Short mmCIF file of C-alpha atoms in Angstrom, two decimals:
data_model
loop_
_atom_site.label_atom_id
_atom_site.label_comp_id
_atom_site.label_asym_id
_atom_site.label_seq_id
_atom_site.Cartn_x
_atom_site.Cartn_y
_atom_site.Cartn_z
CA MET A 575 18.60 91.65 -47.81
CA MET A 576 22.18 92.56 -46.98
CA LYS A 577 24.62 89.76 -47.55
CA LEU A 578 27.10 89.22 -44.74
CA SER A 579 30.76 88.75 -45.50
CA LYS A 580 32.58 85.62 -44.39
CA LYS A 581 34.44 87.61 -41.73
CA ASN A 582 31.20 88.91 -40.20
CA LYS A 583 29.68 85.43 -40.32
CA ASP A 584 32.67 84.11 -38.41
CA ARG A 585 32.29 86.86 -35.82
CA ILE A 586 28.58 86.08 -35.36
CA PHE A 587 29.35 82.38 -35.06
CA ILE A 588 32.03 83.01 -32.42
CA PHE A 589 29.70 85.36 -30.52
CA LEU A 590 26.88 82.80 -30.47
CA MET A 591 29.23 80.02 -29.40
CA LEU A 592 30.53 82.12 -26.49
CA LEU A 593 27.13 83.50 -25.53
CA LEU A 594 25.89 80.39 -23.70
CA PRO A 595 28.99 79.70 -21.54
CA LEU A 596 29.45 83.40 -20.74
CA THR A 597 25.79 83.72 -19.79
CA HIS A 598 26.06 80.60 -17.64
CA PHE A 599 29.16 82.03 -15.94
CA ALA A 600 27.52 85.42 -15.38
CA VAL A 601 24.31 83.96 -13.91
CA PHE A 602 25.56 80.97 -11.93
CA TRP A 603 28.90 82.33 -10.71
CA ILE A 604 29.03 86.15 -10.76
CA TYR A 605 25.36 86.73 -9.84
CA GLN A 606 25.24 83.98 -7.21
CA ASN A 607 28.57 85.02 -5.71
CA TYR A 608 28.03 88.77 -6.02
CA SER A 609 27.38 89.30 -2.32
CA SER A 610 30.26 86.98 -1.37
CA ILE A 611 32.66 88.97 -3.54
CA LEU A 612 31.60 92.21 -1.84
CA LEU A 613 31.85 90.66 1.64
CA ALA A 614 35.45 89.66 0.96
CA PHE A 615 36.37 93.34 0.71
CA GLN A 616 34.38 94.52 3.75
CA ASP A 617 35.22 94.61 7.45
CA GLU A 618 33.19 92.05 9.41
CA PHE A 619 32.25 94.60 12.10
CA THR A 620 32.06 98.01 10.42
CA MET A 621 31.37 96.79 6.83
CA GLU A 622 33.86 99.36 5.58
CA TRP A 623 35.91 98.57 2.48
CA THR A 624 39.18 96.90 3.43
CA LEU A 625 41.68 94.18 2.54
CA ASP A 626 41.98 92.92 6.11
CA ASN A 627 40.26 89.61 5.34
CA PHE A 628 42.94 88.77 2.76
CA SER A 629 45.80 89.90 4.99
CA ARG A 630 44.30 87.84 7.84
CA PHE A 631 44.52 84.69 5.70
CA PHE A 632 48.13 85.29 4.70
CA ARG A 633 49.11 86.13 8.29
CA GLN A 634 47.53 82.89 9.44
CA LEU A 635 49.29 80.97 6.65
CA ALA A 636 52.68 82.47 7.58
CA ARG A 637 52.09 81.78 11.28
CA GLU A 638 50.95 78.18 10.91
CA TRP A 639 53.27 77.08 8.11
CA ASN A 640 56.19 76.48 10.48
CA MET A 641 54.05 75.07 13.28
CA GLU A 642 54.21 71.33 13.87
CA ASN A 643 50.42 70.99 13.89
CA GLY A 644 49.50 74.07 11.84
CA THR A 645 45.99 73.50 10.50
CA LEU A 646 46.33 75.59 7.34
CA ARG A 647 49.67 74.04 6.51
CA TYR A 648 48.25 70.52 6.64
CA CYS A 649 45.20 71.65 4.66
CA ILE A 650 47.34 72.80 1.74
CA GLU A 651 49.81 69.90 1.97
CA ASN A 652 47.06 67.27 2.13
CA THR A 653 45.21 68.82 -0.80
CA LEU A 654 48.36 68.87 -2.95
CA ILE A 655 49.26 65.29 -1.97
CA THR A 656 45.72 64.12 -2.73
CA ALA A 657 45.82 65.87 -6.12
CA GLY A 658 49.19 64.29 -6.91
CA MET A 659 48.03 60.80 -5.96
CA ARG A 660 44.82 61.10 -7.95
CA ILE A 661 46.63 62.47 -11.01
CA PHE A 662 49.76 60.28 -11.02
CA VAL A 663 48.45 57.08 -9.39
CA SER A 664 44.66 56.82 -9.73
CA MET A 665 44.36 58.33 -13.20
CA PRO A 666 46.92 56.03 -14.88
CA LEU A 667 45.09 53.08 -13.33
CA VAL A 668 41.78 54.47 -14.60
CA VAL A 669 43.17 54.95 -18.11
CA PHE A 670 44.62 51.44 -18.26
CA ALA A 671 41.45 49.93 -16.77
CA SER A 672 39.44 51.75 -19.45
CA PHE A 673 41.71 50.27 -22.12
CA VAL A 674 41.26 46.75 -20.72
CA LEU A 675 37.48 47.15 -20.68
CA PHE A 676 37.60 48.61 -24.19
CA LYS A 677 39.52 45.57 -25.47
CA LYS A 678 36.93 43.29 -23.79
CA TYR A 679 39.45 40.94 -22.22
CA PHE A 680 38.30 38.05 -20.02
CA GLY A 681 36.40 39.31 -16.99
CA HIS A 682 35.73 42.78 -18.39
CA MET A 683 32.02 42.65 -17.53
CA PHE A 684 32.78 41.78 -13.90
CA PHE A 685 35.20 44.69 -13.48
CA ARG A 686 32.83 47.02 -15.31
CA VAL A 687 30.28 46.38 -12.54
CA VAL A 688 32.89 46.56 -9.75
CA PHE A 689 34.14 49.96 -10.89
CA TYR A 690 30.59 51.34 -10.82
CA LEU A 691 29.71 50.03 -7.35
CA PRO A 692 31.04 53.13 -5.48
CA GLY A 693 28.94 55.36 -7.71
CA ILE A 694 25.87 53.19 -7.10
CA PHE A 695 26.32 53.03 -3.33
CA GLY A 696 27.09 56.72 -2.87
CA THR A 697 29.73 58.60 -0.90
CA VAL A 698 28.11 58.20 2.51
CA ILE A 699 27.76 54.41 2.26
CA CYS A 700 31.31 54.01 0.91
CA ALA A 701 32.68 56.19 3.73
CA THR A 702 30.75 54.12 6.30
CA MET A 703 32.16 50.91 4.86
CA THR A 704 35.68 52.37 4.87
CA SER A 705 35.28 53.44 8.50
CA TYR A 706 34.19 49.93 9.45
CA VAL A 707 37.07 48.26 7.63
CA LEU A 708 39.65 50.58 9.24
CA ASP A 709 38.14 50.50 12.75
CA ALA A 710 39.91 48.74 15.61
CA THR A 711 37.25 46.03 15.50
CA GLY A 712 37.21 45.94 11.69
CA PRO A 713 38.59 43.20 9.45
CA LEU A 714 41.87 44.98 8.56
CA VAL A 715 43.12 45.26 12.14
CA GLN A 716 41.63 41.97 13.33
CA TRP A 717 42.80 39.87 10.38
CA GLY A 718 46.18 41.58 10.46
CA SER A 719 46.56 40.70 14.13
CA ALA A 720 45.57 37.11 13.41
CA LEU A 721 48.24 36.94 10.70
CA GLY A 722 50.90 38.26 13.07
CA SER A 723 50.97 41.99 12.26
CA LYS A 724 52.35 44.12 15.09
CA TRP A 725 49.96 47.08 15.32
CA ASP A 726 50.70 50.12 17.48
CA CYS A 727 48.68 50.53 20.66
CA GLU A 728 46.86 53.51 19.10
CA VAL A 729 45.72 51.37 16.17
CA LEU A 730 44.52 48.55 18.44
CA GLN A 731 42.54 51.03 20.54
CA SER A 732 41.07 53.39 17.93
CA GLY A 733 41.74 51.96 14.46
CA ARG A 734 43.82 53.15 11.51
CA LEU A 735 41.98 56.45 10.93
CA TRP A 736 41.67 57.79 14.46
CA ASN A 737 45.19 58.39 15.74
CA TYR A 738 48.03 60.71 14.78
CA LYS A 739 50.47 57.91 13.86
CA SER A 740 48.54 56.23 11.05
CA ALA A 741 45.53 58.41 10.17
CA ARG A 742 47.16 60.63 7.56
CA LEU A 743 48.81 57.84 5.57
CA THR A 744 45.72 55.65 5.83
CA TYR A 745 43.52 58.46 4.56
CA PHE A 746 45.71 58.97 1.47
CA ILE A 747 45.77 55.25 0.69
CA SER A 748 42.01 54.90 1.13
CA ASP A 749 41.49 57.76 -1.33
CA LEU A 750 42.93 55.74 -4.21
CA SER A 751 40.13 54.39 -6.37
CA ILE A 752 38.92 53.89 -9.94
CA ALA A 753 35.89 56.05 -10.77
CA GLY A 754 33.31 54.32 -12.94
CA ALA A 755 32.13 57.58 -14.57
CA THR A 756 35.67 58.41 -15.65
CA VAL A 757 36.10 54.90 -17.05
CA LEU A 758 32.93 55.42 -19.08
CA ARG A 759 34.21 58.71 -20.57
CA LEU A 760 37.59 57.24 -21.47
CA THR A 761 36.03 54.08 -22.93
CA GLY A 762 33.94 56.31 -25.20
CA ALA A 763 37.08 58.16 -26.30
CA LEU A 764 38.84 54.85 -27.04
CA GLN A 765 35.93 53.65 -29.17
CA LYS A 766 36.50 56.58 -31.55
CA ILE A 767 39.96 55.30 -32.45
CA PRO A 768 39.94 53.62 -35.90
CA GLY A 769 40.12 49.84 -35.53
CA ASP A 770 42.65 49.68 -38.38
CA LEU A 771 45.33 51.05 -36.05
CA PHE A 772 44.91 48.13 -33.67
CA ASP A 773 44.72 45.65 -36.56
CA VAL A 774 48.05 46.88 -37.91
CA GLY A 775 49.54 46.67 -34.43
CA ARG A 776 48.45 43.05 -34.06
CA MET A 777 49.88 42.19 -37.49
CA GLU A 778 53.22 43.60 -36.39
CA GLY A 779 53.16 41.66 -33.14
CA THR A 780 52.45 44.58 -30.82
CA GLY A 781 51.74 43.49 -27.25
CA ILE A 782 49.04 44.89 -25.00
CA PHE A 783 51.30 47.39 -23.25
CA ASN A 784 52.85 48.73 -26.48
CA GLU A 785 49.37 48.89 -27.99
CA PHE A 786 48.20 50.90 -24.98
CA TRP A 787 51.25 53.18 -24.83
CA HIS A 788 51.83 53.87 -28.53
CA ILE A 789 48.30 53.72 -29.96
CA ALA A 790 45.54 54.12 -27.38
CA LEU A 791 47.09 56.74 -25.09
CA PRO A 792 48.22 59.23 -27.78
CA CYS A 793 44.89 58.95 -29.61
CA CYS A 794 42.78 59.67 -26.53
CA TRP A 795 45.23 62.06 -24.84
CA SER A 796 42.96 65.07 -25.29
CA THR A 797 40.31 63.35 -23.14
CA VAL A 798 42.89 62.14 -20.62
CA GLY A 799 44.31 65.66 -20.32
CA ILE A 800 40.84 67.07 -19.62
CA MET A 801 40.26 64.39 -16.97
CA TRP A 802 43.54 65.30 -15.28
CA LEU A 803 42.61 68.97 -15.27
CA MET A 804 39.19 68.20 -13.82
CA THR A 805 40.82 66.05 -11.16
CA PHE A 806 43.20 68.84 -10.14
CA ALA A 807 40.44 71.46 -10.00
CA GLN A 808 37.95 69.17 -8.27
CA VAL A 809 40.22 68.20 -5.39
CA TRP A 810 40.22 71.82 -4.11
CA GLY A 811 36.46 71.63 -3.57
CA ASP A 812 36.13 68.02 -2.37
CA PHE A 813 35.59 67.90 1.40
CA SER A 814 33.05 65.09 1.69
CA ARG A 815 35.49 62.25 2.48
CA VAL A 816 37.28 64.31 5.13
CA GLN A 817 33.97 65.30 6.69
CA LEU A 818 32.59 61.74 6.73
CA LEU A 819 35.76 59.86 7.74
CA THR A 820 37.68 62.02 10.22
CA GLY A 821 36.07 65.45 10.43
CA GLY A 822 39.48 66.94 9.68
CA ALA A 823 41.05 65.49 12.83
CA TYR A 824 44.49 63.88 13.16
CA ASN A 825 46.07 66.11 10.48
CA THR A 826 43.76 64.80 7.74
CA ASN A 827 42.13 68.16 7.01
CA ASN A 828 42.19 69.57 3.47
CA PHE A 829 41.65 73.03 2.03
CA ALA A 830 38.06 72.39 0.94
CA TYR A 831 37.05 71.25 4.44
CA TYR A 832 38.91 74.20 5.95
CA LEU A 833 36.81 76.56 3.83
CA PHE A 834 33.66 74.57 4.61
CA ALA A 835 34.34 74.70 8.36
CA ASN A 836 34.85 78.47 8.26
CA THR A 837 31.64 78.92 6.30
CA LEU A 838 29.75 76.63 8.70
CA SER A 839 31.00 78.69 11.64
CA ALA A 840 29.61 81.80 9.95
CA THR A 841 26.28 80.03 9.41
CA THR A 842 25.98 79.29 13.14
CA GLY A 843 26.85 82.89 14.01
CA GLU A 844 30.27 82.16 15.56
CA THR A 845 32.07 84.22 12.90
CA SER A 846 31.16 86.27 9.82
CA TYR A 847 31.09 85.31 6.13
CA ASN A 848 33.74 87.91 5.26
CA PHE A 849 36.75 85.72 5.97
CA PRO A 850 35.57 82.57 4.10
CA ALA A 851 34.50 84.82 1.20
CA ALA A 852 38.06 86.14 0.99
CA ILE A 853 39.44 82.58 1.14
CA GLY A 854 37.21 81.59 -1.77
CA LEU A 855 38.46 84.50 -3.89
CA ILE A 856 42.08 83.67 -3.09
CA LEU A 857 41.48 80.04 -4.06
CA THR A 858 39.86 81.10 -7.34
CA ALA A 859 42.69 83.52 -8.14
CA VAL A 860 45.27 80.74 -7.68
CA ILE A 861 43.52 77.71 -9.16
CA VAL A 862 42.21 79.30 -12.38
CA PRO A 863 45.62 80.34 -13.83
CA VAL A 864 47.23 77.09 -12.64
CA THR A 865 44.49 75.08 -14.36
CA LEU A 866 44.91 77.07 -17.58
CA PHE A 867 48.67 76.52 -17.46
CA LEU A 868 48.20 72.77 -16.97
CA ARG A 869 45.80 72.75 -19.94
CA TRP A 870 48.48 74.36 -22.09
CA LEU A 871 51.11 71.98 -20.72
CA SER A 872 49.04 68.88 -21.46
CA GLY A 873 48.85 69.94 -25.10
CA LYS A 874 52.63 70.29 -25.23
CA ILE A 875 53.35 66.91 -23.62
CA VAL A 876 51.52 64.90 -26.28
CA PRO A 877 50.61 66.61 -29.60
CA GLU A 878 46.99 66.30 -30.61
CA VAL A 879 46.32 63.32 -32.88
CA GLU A 880 43.85 63.70 -35.71
CA PHE A 881 42.18 60.73 -37.41
#
């Protein structure tokens, strides 16, 4: 039997490790999207090969970008704002909440259940509850009026989410949340940190915030960085809240719902699939390199800690 050299063993190992993800990508992305990729390069009427679907998107983007109520402009702006708020507001809260639960401070079991309630109820139920709270007859407007808040006429008539004055800001604020699944992942990462590090910190009089900032965060940064990347990539495909809360009205549309609406129009026969297929390819071509760059950047911000 021929004995393999270490170099060949390494090559076989690398090949086997890459075989599963590459096969998964080939079957569940390239094969499933094969027809969509071809449609993006075909004319919707003659089916001849063309780049008109791509040029149509960029013409629409250039036309609507300077319009006061340009749909595509608001789609991109809202998606970027949502990504920024989830990354720089929600995620730090999630990371700190995970640390508090990990340290098992007073009340940690109560908050552990509270953070998981949205996941238990589901998106539809949470969106229905949000709609009720923000409605003109809901507790926010009614209690605010009772406490002396001066609401605009639009808010008193239709609620916070169904008018041009307050809908956009209200939608962004209502999007802020702490995801229980993310808390679970980060709590698992924190549990891998050697307890000796925290013991030394306590002996030196380190407070909770210094312990979090100088010990916990650097040691679990690799997991936090992955969560941030997943958040950025996920927001470009998340249209459920827009669909359930406002249907994209009152300048609350995002890019995922814009793509969904175009695809839905093709399903009903109003338009063809060629244009949304081209939009999907453009989105992929932009998001993939940006995500890879952010992955590289996250490794440069905080060096990887080994223990």
